[in-house]
Amino acid sequence: MNYRLYKDLAPWWSHISNRDSYSEEAEVHLRLMDDALGKKALNILELGSGGGQLAAHFGSDRTVVLSDLSENMLAESRVHNANREHVLGDMRTMRLERTFDAILLHDAVMYLTSPEDLRATFETAAAHLSPGGVFLVLPDVVKETFEEGSVSGGSFGTPGAQLLEWHWDPDPEDHTYRVDMCLMLRHEDGCMESVHEHHEMGLFDRKTICDLLRAAGFE
């Protein structure tokens, strides 16, 4: 993955996405995992954890292992999760030789752009779950609900950053859509920098996702 947003621009994440904004979302995710497990999920593995702002709200009473393909993003995550284990690895092939109560795959699932990559990642999750464990996978959108649109956000101040995303689908017949991202970065010295890059995202219908989960051994 060669996206600058997860490499040399990774230190800007704290300006693009405020950690406090993840609090309510983290509470919902923990409740979903706990309810499905029938007890508190004390050991959690997050695949594609990125900058770690979500996991920062998981509480000190849970053991959380954070994994990502980008060392730059793991460095950001260590700022927010200083006492948690971080693992550099590809979620399609990673094997830690241990199991967890629950596994979370948040929006990083959107970077899986083929059925083969989806199934491989689902098999990684299955290989790391304790018997009766829970896998929570949260795509931003599925093919049935995709609509062209835009989102924006960020922070003001110096330094500060604003991000505009344009989501569109050049070919509705394939398994991907495109996100064009424009970042406006204001540096410490007040200089402005604009960066544009496009990201290819996976777009699958619900049946395909469910079929691939079952093929990986999930109920």
XYZ file of N, CA, C and O in Angstrom:
876
model
N 0.847 -1.185 0.000
C 0.000 0.000 0.000
C 0.886 1.239 0.000
O 1.672 1.454 0.921
N 0.777 2.048 -1.046
C 1.683 3.172 -1.224
C 1.031 4.529 -0.981
O 1.523 5.549 -1.457
N -0.074 4.553 -0.260
C -0.756 5.815 -0.019
C 0.025 6.673 0.979
O 0.375 6.221 2.074
N 0.263 7.922 0.605
C 1.022 8.833 1.465
C 0.307 9.069 2.798
O 0.958 9.329 3.809
N -1.026 8.995 2.766
C -1.804 9.238 3.983
C -1.395 8.304 5.110
O -1.549 8.632 6.292
N -0.868 7.117 4.759
C -0.467 6.135 5.758
C 1.048 6.000 5.850
O 1.545 5.101 6.523
N 1.760 6.866 5.155
C 3.224 6.854 5.200
C 3.737 8.183 5.726
O 3.637 8.466 6.908
N 4.275 9.026 4.849
C 4.901 10.254 5.331
C 3.895 11.259 5.885
O 4.265 12.140 6.670
N 2.605 11.118 5.514
C 1.590 12.031 6.041
C 0.926 11.509 7.316
O 0.055 12.183 7.876
N 1.328 10.343 7.783
C 0.699 9.747 8.972
C 0.711 10.667 10.190
O -0.274 10.691 10.944
N 1.777 11.462 10.434
C 1.756 12.338 11.612
C 0.649 13.396 11.586
O 0.373 14.009 12.633
N 0.013 13.590 10.450
C -1.077 14.559 10.367
C -2.398 13.994 10.864
O -3.387 14.727 10.992
N -2.463 12.700 11.163
C -3.738 12.089 11.526
C -4.367 12.716 12.764
O -5.586 12.842 12.858
N -3.556 13.119 13.718
C -4.128 13.712 14.923
C -4.798 15.047 14.627
O -5.656 15.504 15.396
N -4.431 15.676 13.499
C -5.067 16.923 13.082
C -6.252 16.673 12.151
O -7.184 17.470 12.096
N -6.206 15.561 11.437
C -7.304 15.220 10.531
C -8.488 14.639 11.288
O -9.646 14.963 11.025
N -8.192 13.770 12.254
C -9.236 13.010 12.939
C -8.999 13.061 14.444
O -8.039 12.465 14.946
N -9.842 13.766 15.157
C -9.679 13.962 16.589
C -10.016 12.689 17.363
O -11.049 12.070 17.140
N -9.151 12.314 18.295
C -9.357 11.065 19.047
C -10.680 11.064 19.810
O -11.362 10.041 19.887
N -11.055 12.202 20.377
C -12.268 12.256 21.191
C -13.524 11.936 20.381
O -14.533 11.492 20.947
N -13.467 12.133 19.063
C -14.642 11.886 18.231
C -14.971 10.406 18.103
O -16.045 10.042 17.605
N -14.074 9.525 18.556
C -14.283 8.079 18.446
C -14.937 7.476 19.687
O -15.200 6.277 19.714
N -15.184 8.272 20.694
C -15.635 7.739 21.984
C -16.949 6.969 21.873
O -17.054 5.814 22.326
N -17.969 7.583 21.286
C -19.277 6.927 21.193
C -19.214 5.701 20.292
O -19.836 4.669 20.584
N -18.462 5.800 19.206
C -18.325 4.669 18.294
C -17.675 3.485 18.996
O -18.116 2.337 18.845
N -16.634 3.753 19.770
C -15.965 2.675 20.504
C -16.914 2.005 21.483
O -16.908 0.768 21.623
N -17.749 2.784 22.146
C -18.720 2.229 23.096
C -19.695 1.285 22.396
O -20.016 0.209 22.915
N -20.153 1.666 21.210
C -21.073 0.817 20.447
C -20.385 -0.485 20.040
O -20.952 -1.574 20.174
N -19.167 -0.393 19.571
C -18.461 -1.589 19.115
C -18.208 -2.567 20.256
O -18.366 -3.783 20.094
N -17.811 -2.033 21.405
C -17.594 -2.905 22.561
C -18.891 -3.583 22.981
O -18.895 -4.779 23.319
N -19.989 -2.849 22.963
C -21.278 -3.434 23.337
C -21.677 -4.542 22.363
O -22.169 -5.601 22.773
N -21.465 -4.322 21.072
C -21.787 -5.350 20.078
C -20.972 -6.617 20.309
O -21.502 -7.730 20.256
N -19.681 -6.459 20.582
C -18.833 -7.629 20.811
C -19.215 -8.338 22.107
O -19.315 -9.571 22.138
N -19.421 -7.574 23.169
C -19.788 -8.180 24.448
C -21.123 -8.911 24.362
O -21.273 -10.031 24.874
N -22.116 -8.288 23.724
C -23.440 -8.900 23.607
C -23.380 -10.196 22.798
O -24.012 -11.195 23.155
N -22.636 -10.170 21.703
C -22.545 -11.367 20.866
C -21.776 -12.480 21.578
O -22.098 -13.662 21.430
N -20.778 -12.089 22.372
C -19.976 -13.078 23.091
C -20.720 -13.633 24.308
O -20.480 -14.766 24.736
N -21.637 -12.844 24.839
C -22.356 -13.246 26.039
C -21.602 -12.947 27.322
O -22.025 -13.358 28.408
N -20.516 -12.236 27.212
C -19.717 -11.818 28.356
C -18.776 -10.720 27.884
O -18.716 -10.399 26.695
N -18.023 -10.169 28.799
C -17.097 -9.105 28.436
C -15.929 -9.663 27.631
O -15.300 -10.649 28.025
N -15.666 -9.044 26.475
C -14.521 -9.443 25.651
C -13.255 -8.852 26.273
O -12.984 -7.654 26.144
N -12.494 -9.690 26.951
C -11.324 -9.210 27.678
C -10.075 -9.167 26.815
O -9.111 -8.462 27.151
N -10.065 -9.925 25.720
C -8.915 -9.963 24.816
C -9.393 -9.666 23.406
O -10.201 -10.414 22.848
N -8.908 -8.574 22.822
C -9.372 -8.128 21.513
C -8.176 -7.924 20.597
O -7.159 -7.349 20.989
N -8.312 -8.374 19.365
C -7.341 -8.106 18.309
C -8.007 -7.205 17.278
O -9.092 -7.516 16.787
N -7.377 -6.074 16.988
C -7.892 -5.218 15.923
C -7.008 -5.356 14.700
O -5.785 -5.143 14.758
N -7.624 -5.705 13.576
C -6.934 -5.810 12.298
C -7.042 -4.473 11.568
O -8.121 -3.904 11.457
N -5.911 -3.975 11.065
C -5.938 -2.697 10.380
C -6.295 -1.560 11.313
O -7.185 -0.753 11.046
N -5.573 -1.458 12.418
C -5.944 -0.538 13.492
C -5.589 0.911 13.211
O -6.035 1.815 13.921
N -4.768 1.172 12.200
C -4.454 2.544 11.833
C -3.829 3.329 12.962
O -2.954 2.844 13.683
N -4.315 4.570 13.143
C -3.734 5.443 14.145
C -4.155 5.167 15.570
O -3.694 5.848 16.496
N -5.023 4.184 15.787
C -5.355 3.741 17.137
C -6.301 4.625 17.922
O -6.515 4.406 19.119
N -6.940 5.608 17.258
C -7.833 6.503 18.004
C -9.062 5.779 18.537
O -9.575 6.102 19.606
N -9.550 4.777 17.799
C -10.705 4.010 18.258
C -10.356 3.172 19.486
O -11.035 3.216 20.508
N -9.270 2.419 19.383
C -8.863 1.536 20.488
C -8.489 2.311 21.743
O -8.533 1.761 22.852
N -8.150 3.575 21.605
C -7.798 4.384 22.768
C -8.961 4.505 23.745
O -8.761 4.832 24.918
N -10.176 4.196 23.278
C -11.370 4.292 24.126
C -11.847 2.921 24.617
O -12.950 2.813 25.151
N -11.030 1.885 24.443
C -11.452 0.535 24.813
C -11.249 0.229 26.295
O -11.629 -0.836 26.755
N -10.643 1.113 27.045
C -10.514 0.930 28.481
C -9.306 0.101 28.878
O -8.877 -0.794 28.144
N -8.787 0.366 30.057
C -7.584 -0.314 30.532
C -7.868 -1.718 31.058
O -6.937 -2.479 31.354
N -9.151 -2.086 31.183
C -9.502 -3.411 31.701
C -9.583 -4.463 30.615
O -9.948 -5.609 30.883
N -9.246 -4.093 29.397
C -9.233 -5.052 28.291
C -7.833 -5.102 27.686
O -7.176 -4.070 27.539
N -7.413 -6.312 27.321
C -6.145 -6.476 26.603
C -6.430 -6.321 25.115
O -7.241 -7.066 24.553
N -5.783 -5.370 24.490
C -6.032 -5.084 23.081
C -4.705 -5.134 22.328
O -3.737 -4.468 22.715
N -4.661 -5.933 21.268
C -3.498 -6.005 20.390
C -3.866 -5.299 19.086
O -4.907 -5.595 18.484
N -3.016 -4.382 18.666
C -3.289 -3.565 17.486
C -2.331 -3.948 16.370
O -1.108 -3.935 16.552
N -2.885 -4.278 15.212
C -2.050 -4.683 14.085
C -2.350 -3.809 12.872
O -3.489 -3.392 12.640
N -1.305 -3.544 12.103
C -1.479 -2.736 10.899
C -0.332 -3.019 9.939
O 0.745 -3.473 10.349
N -0.574 -2.704 8.670
C 0.427 -2.916 7.621
C 1.434 -1.772 7.569
O 2.500 -1.911 6.977
N 1.098 -0.629 8.182
C 1.931 0.572 8.112
C 2.634 0.828 9.437
O 1.983 1.071 10.459
N 3.953 0.825 9.421
C 4.717 1.151 10.624
C 4.497 2.606 11.026
O 4.477 2.933 12.217
N 4.275 3.480 10.035
C 4.024 4.888 10.335
C 2.740 5.062 11.142
O 2.672 5.861 12.082
N 1.707 4.301 10.773
C 0.446 4.400 11.497
C 0.549 3.769 12.873
O -0.043 4.251 13.844
N 1.315 2.695 12.995
C 1.524 2.095 14.309
C 2.258 3.068 15.235
O 1.987 3.117 16.437
N 3.174 3.857 14.667
C 3.862 4.858 15.478
C 2.873 5.878 16.023
O 2.979 6.306 17.187
N 1.886 6.262 15.201
C 0.843 7.169 15.674
C -0.006 6.503 16.752
O -0.380 7.119 17.748
N -0.301 5.241 16.552
C -1.137 4.514 17.501
C -0.461 4.392 18.862
O -1.122 4.429 19.903
N 0.847 4.253 18.871
C 1.562 4.122 20.146
C 1.424 5.376 20.994
O 1.512 5.312 22.227
N 1.196 6.501 20.362
C 0.977 7.742 21.109
C -0.311 7.647 21.914
O -0.392 8.097 23.057
N -1.344 7.037 21.316
C -2.661 6.937 21.956
C -2.813 5.675 22.793
O -3.709 5.599 23.633
N -1.982 4.670 22.536
C -2.102 3.364 23.204
C -0.724 2.900 23.669
O -0.234 1.842 23.271
N -0.126 3.701 24.517
C 1.274 3.480 24.891
C 1.510 2.133 25.575
O 2.591 1.553 25.456
N 0.509 1.612 26.269
C 0.699 0.381 27.034
C 0.157 -0.855 26.326
O 0.052 -1.921 26.943
N -0.183 -0.713 25.060
C -0.741 -1.845 24.320
C 0.255 -2.387 23.297
O 1.111 -1.651 22.781
N 0.095 -3.674 23.008
C 0.979 -4.328 22.046
C 0.598 -3.922 20.624
O -0.575 -3.883 20.258
N 1.617 -3.652 19.815
C 1.421 -3.314 18.415
C 2.179 -4.319 17.546
O 3.318 -4.679 17.855
N 1.529 -4.763 16.479
C 2.112 -5.773 15.610
C 2.072 -5.275 14.175
O 1.014 -4.888 13.661
N 3.225 -5.267 13.520
C 3.301 -4.935 12.100
C 3.002 -6.193 11.304
O 3.695 -7.202 11.436
N 1.943 -6.162 10.492
C 1.593 -7.362 9.738
C 0.492 -7.125 8.742
O -0.288 -6.171 8.851
N 0.434 -7.995 7.753
C -0.594 -7.973 6.706
C -1.767 -8.823 7.189
O -1.608 -10.019 7.439
N -2.942 -8.235 7.319
C -4.076 -8.971 7.872
C -4.534 -10.123 6.987
O -5.294 -10.976 7.428
N -4.062 -10.179 5.761
C -4.409 -11.308 4.893
C -3.598 -12.556 5.221
O -4.038 -13.677 4.914
N -2.439 -12.378 5.823
C -1.544 -13.524 6.035
C -1.030 -13.654 7.466
O -0.409 -14.669 7.798
N -1.273 -12.685 8.314
C -0.699 -12.659 9.661
C -1.169 -13.845 10.506
O -2.343 -14.196 10.500
N -0.260 -14.442 11.232
C -0.569 -15.506 12.176
C 0.232 -15.272 13.455
O 1.460 -15.331 13.440
N -0.453 -15.020 14.556
C 0.204 -14.715 15.824
C 0.316 -15.925 16.743
O 0.907 -15.826 17.820
N -0.304 -17.029 16.335
C -0.245 -18.266 17.119
C -0.846 -18.097 18.517
O -0.337 -18.638 19.510
N -1.924 -17.323 18.614
C -2.695 -17.181 19.848
C -4.104 -16.768 19.482
O -4.375 -16.398 18.334
N -4.997 -16.841 20.465
C -6.397 -16.570 20.167
C -6.945 -15.463 21.076
O -6.369 -15.150 22.120
N -8.103 -14.924 20.645
C -8.708 -13.782 21.316
C -10.216 -14.013 21.473
O -10.824 -14.772 20.713
N -10.806 -13.317 22.446
C -12.261 -13.365 22.614
C -12.982 -12.736 21.431
O -14.056 -13.187 21.030
N -12.412 -11.659 20.906
C -13.067 -10.910 19.836
C -12.027 -10.314 18.907
O -10.912 -9.982 19.322
N -12.420 -10.185 17.643
C -11.565 -9.551 16.636
C -12.380 -8.473 15.950
O -13.546 -8.681 15.578
N -11.765 -7.315 15.797
C -12.423 -6.169 15.172
C -11.720 -5.827 13.863
O -10.492 -5.698 13.823
N -12.504 -5.699 12.814
C -12.020 -5.195 11.525
C -12.909 -4.023 11.153
O -14.045 -4.201 10.737
N -12.389 -2.829 11.355
C -13.172 -1.608 11.144
C -13.033 -1.182 9.681
O -13.060 -2.020 8.784
N -12.854 0.108 9.410
C -12.883 0.578 8.025
C -11.695 0.127 7.187
O -11.693 0.303 5.967
N -10.686 -0.493 7.803
C -9.590 -1.051 7.012
C -10.080 -2.124 6.048
O -9.411 -2.421 5.053
N -11.238 -2.706 6.324
C -11.802 -3.706 5.413
C -12.044 -3.118 4.031
O -12.060 -3.844 3.029
N -12.195 -1.798 3.947
C -12.474 -1.176 2.658
C -11.288 -1.268 1.703
O -11.446 -1.097 0.495
N -10.085 -1.536 2.217
C -8.916 -1.647 1.355
C -8.719 -3.064 0.813
O -7.737 -3.330 0.121
N -9.633 -3.944 1.120
C -9.621 -5.292 0.540
C -10.468 -5.245 -0.727
O -11.685 -5.106 -0.653
N -9.832 -5.342 -1.870
C -10.513 -5.035 -3.127
C -10.823 -6.250 -3.992
O -11.289 -6.099 -5.124
N -10.586 -7.437 -3.474
C -10.932 -8.645 -4.222
C -11.555 -9.659 -3.278
O -11.275 -9.646 -2.072
N -12.404 -10.562 -3.795
C -12.956 -11.617 -2.939
C -11.864 -12.458 -2.279
O -12.019 -12.902 -1.142
N -10.759 -12.658 -3.000
C -9.667 -13.460 -2.454
C -9.046 -12.786 -1.229
O -8.739 -13.446 -0.231
N -8.868 -11.466 -1.305
C -8.319 -10.745 -0.157
C -9.284 -10.756 1.025
O -8.868 -10.885 2.182
N -10.576 -10.603 0.735
C -11.575 -10.659 1.803
C -11.538 -12.009 2.505
O -11.485 -12.083 3.733
N -11.583 -13.064 1.721
C -11.602 -14.398 2.338
C -10.329 -14.655 3.133
O -10.380 -15.202 4.245
N -9.166 -14.251 2.590
C -7.909 -14.466 3.308
C -7.919 -13.752 4.656
O -7.458 -14.289 5.671
N -8.460 -12.536 4.686
C -8.526 -11.789 5.944
C -9.519 -12.422 6.904
O -9.270 -12.495 8.118
N -10.640 -12.892 6.381
C -11.608 -13.583 7.231
C -10.997 -14.855 7.814
O -11.264 -15.218 8.965
N -10.157 -15.538 7.038
C -9.487 -16.732 7.546
C -8.468 -16.376 8.630
O -8.284 -17.130 9.596
N -7.818 -15.218 8.485
C -6.934 -14.738 9.553
C -7.721 -14.544 10.844
O -7.284 -14.950 11.931
N -8.886 -13.909 10.723
C -9.723 -13.700 11.910
C -10.119 -15.030 12.535
O -10.033 -15.201 13.758
N -10.552 -15.971 11.709
C -10.974 -17.272 12.221
C -9.826 -17.987 12.934
O -10.026 -18.647 13.961
N -8.621 -17.833 12.416
C -7.462 -18.513 13.005
C -7.072 -17.935 14.356
O -6.363 -18.590 15.134
N -7.550 -16.729 14.657
C -7.156 -16.068 15.899
C -8.284 -15.983 16.926
O -8.119 -15.329 17.963
N -9.391 -16.644 16.666
C -10.510 -16.586 17.606
C -10.546 -17.810 18.523
O -10.374 -18.941 18.076
N -10.804 -17.556 19.781
C -11.072 -18.649 20.714
C -12.411 -19.276 20.351
O -13.248 -18.642 19.697
N -12.663 -20.541 20.768
C -13.966 -21.157 20.495
C -15.106 -20.284 20.991
O -15.081 -19.801 22.126
N -16.090 -20.053 20.139
C -17.207 -19.200 20.496
C -16.919 -17.720 20.402
O -17.752 -16.880 20.781
N -15.728 -17.356 19.896
C -15.333 -15.959 19.792
C -16.138 -15.196 18.749
O -16.881 -15.772 17.956
N -15.980 -13.891 18.755
C -16.791 -12.996 17.938
C -15.900 -12.206 16.983
O -14.856 -11.675 17.391
N -16.324 -12.124 15.731
C -15.642 -11.319 14.719
C -16.584 -10.206 14.293
O -17.660 -10.454 13.759
N -16.194 -8.965 14.553
C -16.995 -7.804 14.179
C -16.314 -7.120 12.998
O -15.210 -6.576 13.123
N -16.966 -7.161 11.834
C -16.425 -6.532 10.623
C -17.392 -5.433 10.191
O -18.596 -5.644 10.128
N -16.840 -4.251 9.925
C -17.664 -3.051 9.754
C -17.306 -2.285 8.481
O -16.625 -1.246 8.530
N -17.762 -2.752 7.323
C -17.524 -1.970 6.107
C -18.262 -0.636 6.158
O -19.364 -0.541 6.704
N -17.654 0.391 5.587
C -18.306 1.706 5.530
C -19.579 1.659 4.700
O -20.545 2.369 4.993
N -19.559 0.845 3.656
C -20.682 0.804 2.723
C -20.663 -0.540 2.005
O -19.607 -1.171 1.882
N -21.829 -1.012 1.578
C -21.933 -2.195 0.724
C -22.530 -1.762 -0.609
O -23.045 -0.652 -0.751
N -22.432 -2.662 -1.600
C -22.826 -2.269 -2.955
C -24.280 -1.825 -3.022
O -24.626 -0.900 -3.762
N -25.148 -2.448 -2.221
C -26.571 -2.119 -2.269
C -26.859 -0.686 -1.820
O -27.890 -0.116 -2.197
N -26.000 -0.120 -1.007
C -26.278 1.201 -0.437
C -25.320 2.283 -0.919
O -25.416 3.430 -0.473
N -24.404 1.952 -1.834
C -23.415 2.949 -2.266
C -24.068 4.082 -3.040
O -24.902 3.869 -3.926
N -23.688 5.297 -2.698
C -24.094 6.484 -3.450
C -22.893 7.415 -3.576
O -22.102 7.549 -2.642
N -22.766 8.050 -4.726
C -21.703 9.034 -4.887
C -21.922 10.180 -3.900
O -23.059 10.613 -3.668
N -20.828 10.657 -3.307
C -20.963 11.737 -2.336
C -19.609 12.202 -1.850
O -18.556 11.747 -2.312
N -19.630 13.113 -0.901
C -18.395 13.651 -0.355
C -18.514 13.808 1.148
O -19.609 13.944 1.687
N -17.368 13.779 1.808
C -17.290 14.049 3.244
C -16.074 14.940 3.471
O -15.116 14.934 2.681
N -16.101 15.715 4.535
C -14.972 16.593 4.835
C -14.840 16.742 6.340
O -15.764 16.457 7.109
N -13.696 17.200 6.747
C -13.464 17.417 8.164
C -12.011 17.734 8.424
O -11.207 17.839 7.492
N -11.679 17.883 9.695
C -10.303 18.180 10.056
C -10.233 19.116 11.229
O -11.129 19.148 12.077
N -9.182 19.905 11.278
C -8.949 20.799 12.411
C -8.445 22.143 11.905
O -7.917 22.261 10.796
N -8.616 23.155 12.747
C -8.083 24.481 12.454
C -6.920 24.760 13.388
O -6.621 23.987 14.283
N -6.254 25.860 13.182
C -5.091 26.178 13.994
C -3.823 25.992 13.199
O -3.836 25.712 11.997
N -2.693 26.157 13.889
C -1.383 26.007 13.258
C -0.521 25.134 14.153
O -0.145 25.572 15.246
N -0.236 23.876 13.793
C -0.645 23.250 12.533
C -2.124 22.867 12.517
O -2.757 22.751 13.559
N -2.632 22.660 11.316
C -4.011 22.234 11.136
C -4.144 21.529 9.806
O -3.257 21.619 8.944
N -5.240 20.799 9.638
C -5.431 20.034 8.410
C -6.908 19.910 8.097
O -7.733 19.721 9.002
N -7.244 20.013 6.815
C -8.596 19.776 6.334
C -8.540 18.708 5.248
O -7.642 18.719 4.398
N -9.494 17.793 5.307
C -9.550 16.681 4.352
C -10.907 16.679 3.665
O -11.943 16.705 4.323
N -10.895 16.645 2.342
C -12.103 16.491 1.536
C -12.009 15.181 0.771
O -10.998 14.917 0.112
N -13.054 14.348 0.879
C -13.103 13.069 0.165
C -14.284 13.077 -0.809
O -15.403 13.420 -0.426
N -14.019 12.654 -2.031
C -15.066 12.496 -3.046
C -15.143 11.004 -3.369
O -14.204 10.423 -3.891
N -16.282 10.382 -3.035
C -16.486 8.951 -3.243
C -17.292 8.759 -4.532
O -18.404 9.280 -4.646
N -16.734 7.994 -5.475
C -17.454 7.749 -6.732
C -17.015 6.418 -7.319
O -15.986 5.862 -6.936
N -17.827 5.902 -8.229
C -17.613 4.547 -8.753
C -17.462 4.592 -10.271
O -18.448 4.676 -10.997
N -16.222 4.539 -10.776
C -16.014 4.593 -12.228
C -16.597 3.405 -12.980
O -16.973 3.523 -14.142
N -16.677 2.237 -12.309
C -17.168 1.019 -12.977
C -18.065 0.242 -12.010
O -17.574 -0.547 -11.203
N -19.374 0.444 -12.085
C -20.295 -0.238 -11.169
C -20.305 -1.754 -11.288
O -20.885 -2.443 -10.439
N -19.660 -2.304 -12.323
C -19.670 -3.745 -12.531
C -18.555 -4.468 -11.781
O -18.583 -5.692 -11.686
N -17.567 -3.733 -11.254
C -16.469 -4.424 -10.580
C -16.641 -4.362 -9.059
O -17.700 -3.977 -8.560
N -15.588 -4.737 -8.333
C -15.653 -4.829 -6.867
C -15.016 -3.627 -6.169
O -14.636 -3.730 -4.995
N -14.876 -2.506 -6.865
C -14.190 -1.375 -6.259
C -14.920 -0.066 -6.533
O -15.755 0.031 -7.422
N -14.584 0.932 -5.723
C -14.935 2.306 -6.025
C -13.733 3.173 -5.695
O -12.718 2.687 -5.190
N -13.819 4.446 -6.018
C -12.669 5.338 -5.894
C -12.975 6.455 -4.901
O -14.074 7.001 -4.885
N -11.968 6.761 -4.068
C -12.062 7.914 -3.177
C -10.915 8.865 -3.523
O -9.740 8.508 -3.362
N -11.261 10.028 -4.043
C -10.264 11.065 -4.284
C -10.177 11.924 -3.038
O -11.187 12.460 -2.572
N -8.960 12.058 -2.507
C -8.739 12.791 -1.269
C -7.888 14.023 -1.540
O -6.835 13.936 -2.177
N -8.354 15.154 -1.056
C -7.596 16.397 -1.125
C -7.323 16.873 0.300
O -8.260 17.100 1.074
N -6.048 16.966 0.654
C -5.655 17.434 1.981
C -5.045 18.821 1.874
O -4.197 19.073 1.010
N -5.490 19.702 2.738
C -4.874 21.021 2.881
C -4.210 21.066 4.250
O -4.882 20.930 5.281
N -2.889 21.197 4.254
C -2.098 21.095 5.470
C -1.461 22.450 5.778
O -0.766 23.020 4.934
N -1.715 22.952 6.988
C -1.070 24.188 7.414
C 0.026 23.842 8.405
O -0.234 23.341 9.501
N 1.259 24.117 8.023
C 2.423 23.734 8.809
C 2.669 24.726 9.948
O 2.059 25.794 10.021
N 3.584 24.358 10.831
C 3.912 25.181 11.993
C 4.303 26.608 11.607
O 3.995 27.570 12.316
N 4.979 26.753 10.448
C 5.422 28.079 10.026
C 4.356 28.843 9.255
O 4.606 29.942 8.755
N 3.143 28.256 9.168
C 2.048 28.904 8.471
C 1.961 28.599 6.996
O 0.984 28.982 6.340
N 2.937 27.923 6.454
C 2.909 27.569 5.038
C 1.812 26.545 4.771
O 1.592 25.625 5.565
N 1.136 26.694 3.644
C 0.063 25.789 3.248
C 0.567 24.801 2.203
O 1.328 25.170 1.305
N 0.119 23.551 2.332
C 0.457 22.501 1.367
C -0.818 21.769 0.990
O -1.638 21.448 1.849
N -0.989 21.512 -0.295
C -2.135 20.740 -0.774
C -1.644 19.426 -1.354
O -0.656 19.391 -2.101
N -2.331 18.361 -0.998
C -1.963 17.022 -1.461
C -3.208 16.338 -2.001
O -4.263 16.363 -1.360
N -3.104 15.731 -3.186
C -4.205 14.937 -3.738
C -3.710 13.533 -4.023
O -2.618 13.339 -4.557
N -4.498 12.549 -3.617
C -4.249 11.173 -4.028
C -5.571 10.437 -4.060
O -6.525 10.826 -3.385
N -5.633 9.386 -4.880
C -6.873 8.609 -4.903
C -6.620 7.218 -4.337
O -5.555 6.630 -4.522
N -7.627 6.736 -3.595
C -7.562 5.432 -2.950
C -8.590 4.514 -3.587
O -9.730 4.923 -3.824
N -8.191 3.292 -3.849
C -9.110 2.288 -4.382
C -9.689 1.494 -3.220
O -8.957 0.961 -2.383
N -11.011 1.423 -3.149
C -11.702 0.763 -2.049
C -12.521 -0.422 -2.559
O -13.021 -0.407 -3.686
N -12.700 -1.427 -1.698
C -13.514 -2.575 -2.045
C -14.995 -2.272 -1.907
O -15.408 -1.539 -1.004
N -15.792 -2.827 -2.794
C -17.237 -2.624 -2.754
C -17.925 -3.938 -3.098
O -17.931 -4.372 -4.257
N -18.519 -4.568 -2.078
C -19.117 -5.895 -2.242
C -20.562 -5.869 -1.770
O -20.933 -5.091 -0.897
N -21.371 -6.755 -2.354
C -22.752 -6.875 -1.884
C -22.780 -7.733 -0.619
O -21.830 -8.446 -0.297
N -23.890 -7.649 0.098
C -24.007 -8.344 1.380
C -23.854 -9.858 1.222
O -23.241 -10.522 2.060
N -24.433 -10.419 0.166
C -24.369 -11.872 -0.026
C -22.921 -12.333 -0.184
O -22.531 -13.352 0.400
N -22.150 -11.607 -0.964
C -20.752 -11.990 -1.164
C -19.995 -11.971 0.160
O -19.242 -12.906 0.470
N -20.198 -10.923 0.950
C -19.517 -10.835 2.242
C -19.912 -12.005 3.146
O -19.057 -12.658 3.753
N -21.206 -12.289 3.219
C -21.669 -13.382 4.081
C -21.180 -14.734 3.582
O -20.776 -15.592 4.380
N -21.190 -14.934 2.262
C -20.700 -16.200 1.707
C -19.226 -16.400 2.021
O -18.789 -17.522 2.352
N -18.437 -15.329 1.926
C -17.003 -15.437 2.207
C -16.744 -15.664 3.692
O -15.809 -16.376 4.061
N -17.567 -15.082 4.545
C -17.448 -15.358 5.983
C -17.716 -16.825 6.282
O -16.976 -17.464 7.045
N -18.762 -17.365 5.680
C -19.076 -18.784 5.904
C -17.968 -19.680 5.338
O -17.610 -20.705 5.938
N -17.420 -19.284 4.183
C -16.346 -20.078 3.585
C -15.100 -20.096 4.472
O -14.314 -21.059 4.448
N -14.928 -19.028 5.279
C -13.790 -18.974 6.196
C -14.065 -19.700 7.510
O -13.194 -19.766 8.374
N -15.285 -20.237 7.664
C -15.603 -21.040 8.833
C -16.504 -20.378 9.864
O -16.749 -20.957 10.922
N -17.038 -19.188 9.539
C -17.890 -18.490 10.497
C -19.345 -18.924 10.362
O -19.799 -19.344 9.303
N -20.064 -18.813 11.466
C -21.504 -19.083 11.466
C -22.244 -17.753 11.365
O -21.876 -16.801 12.061
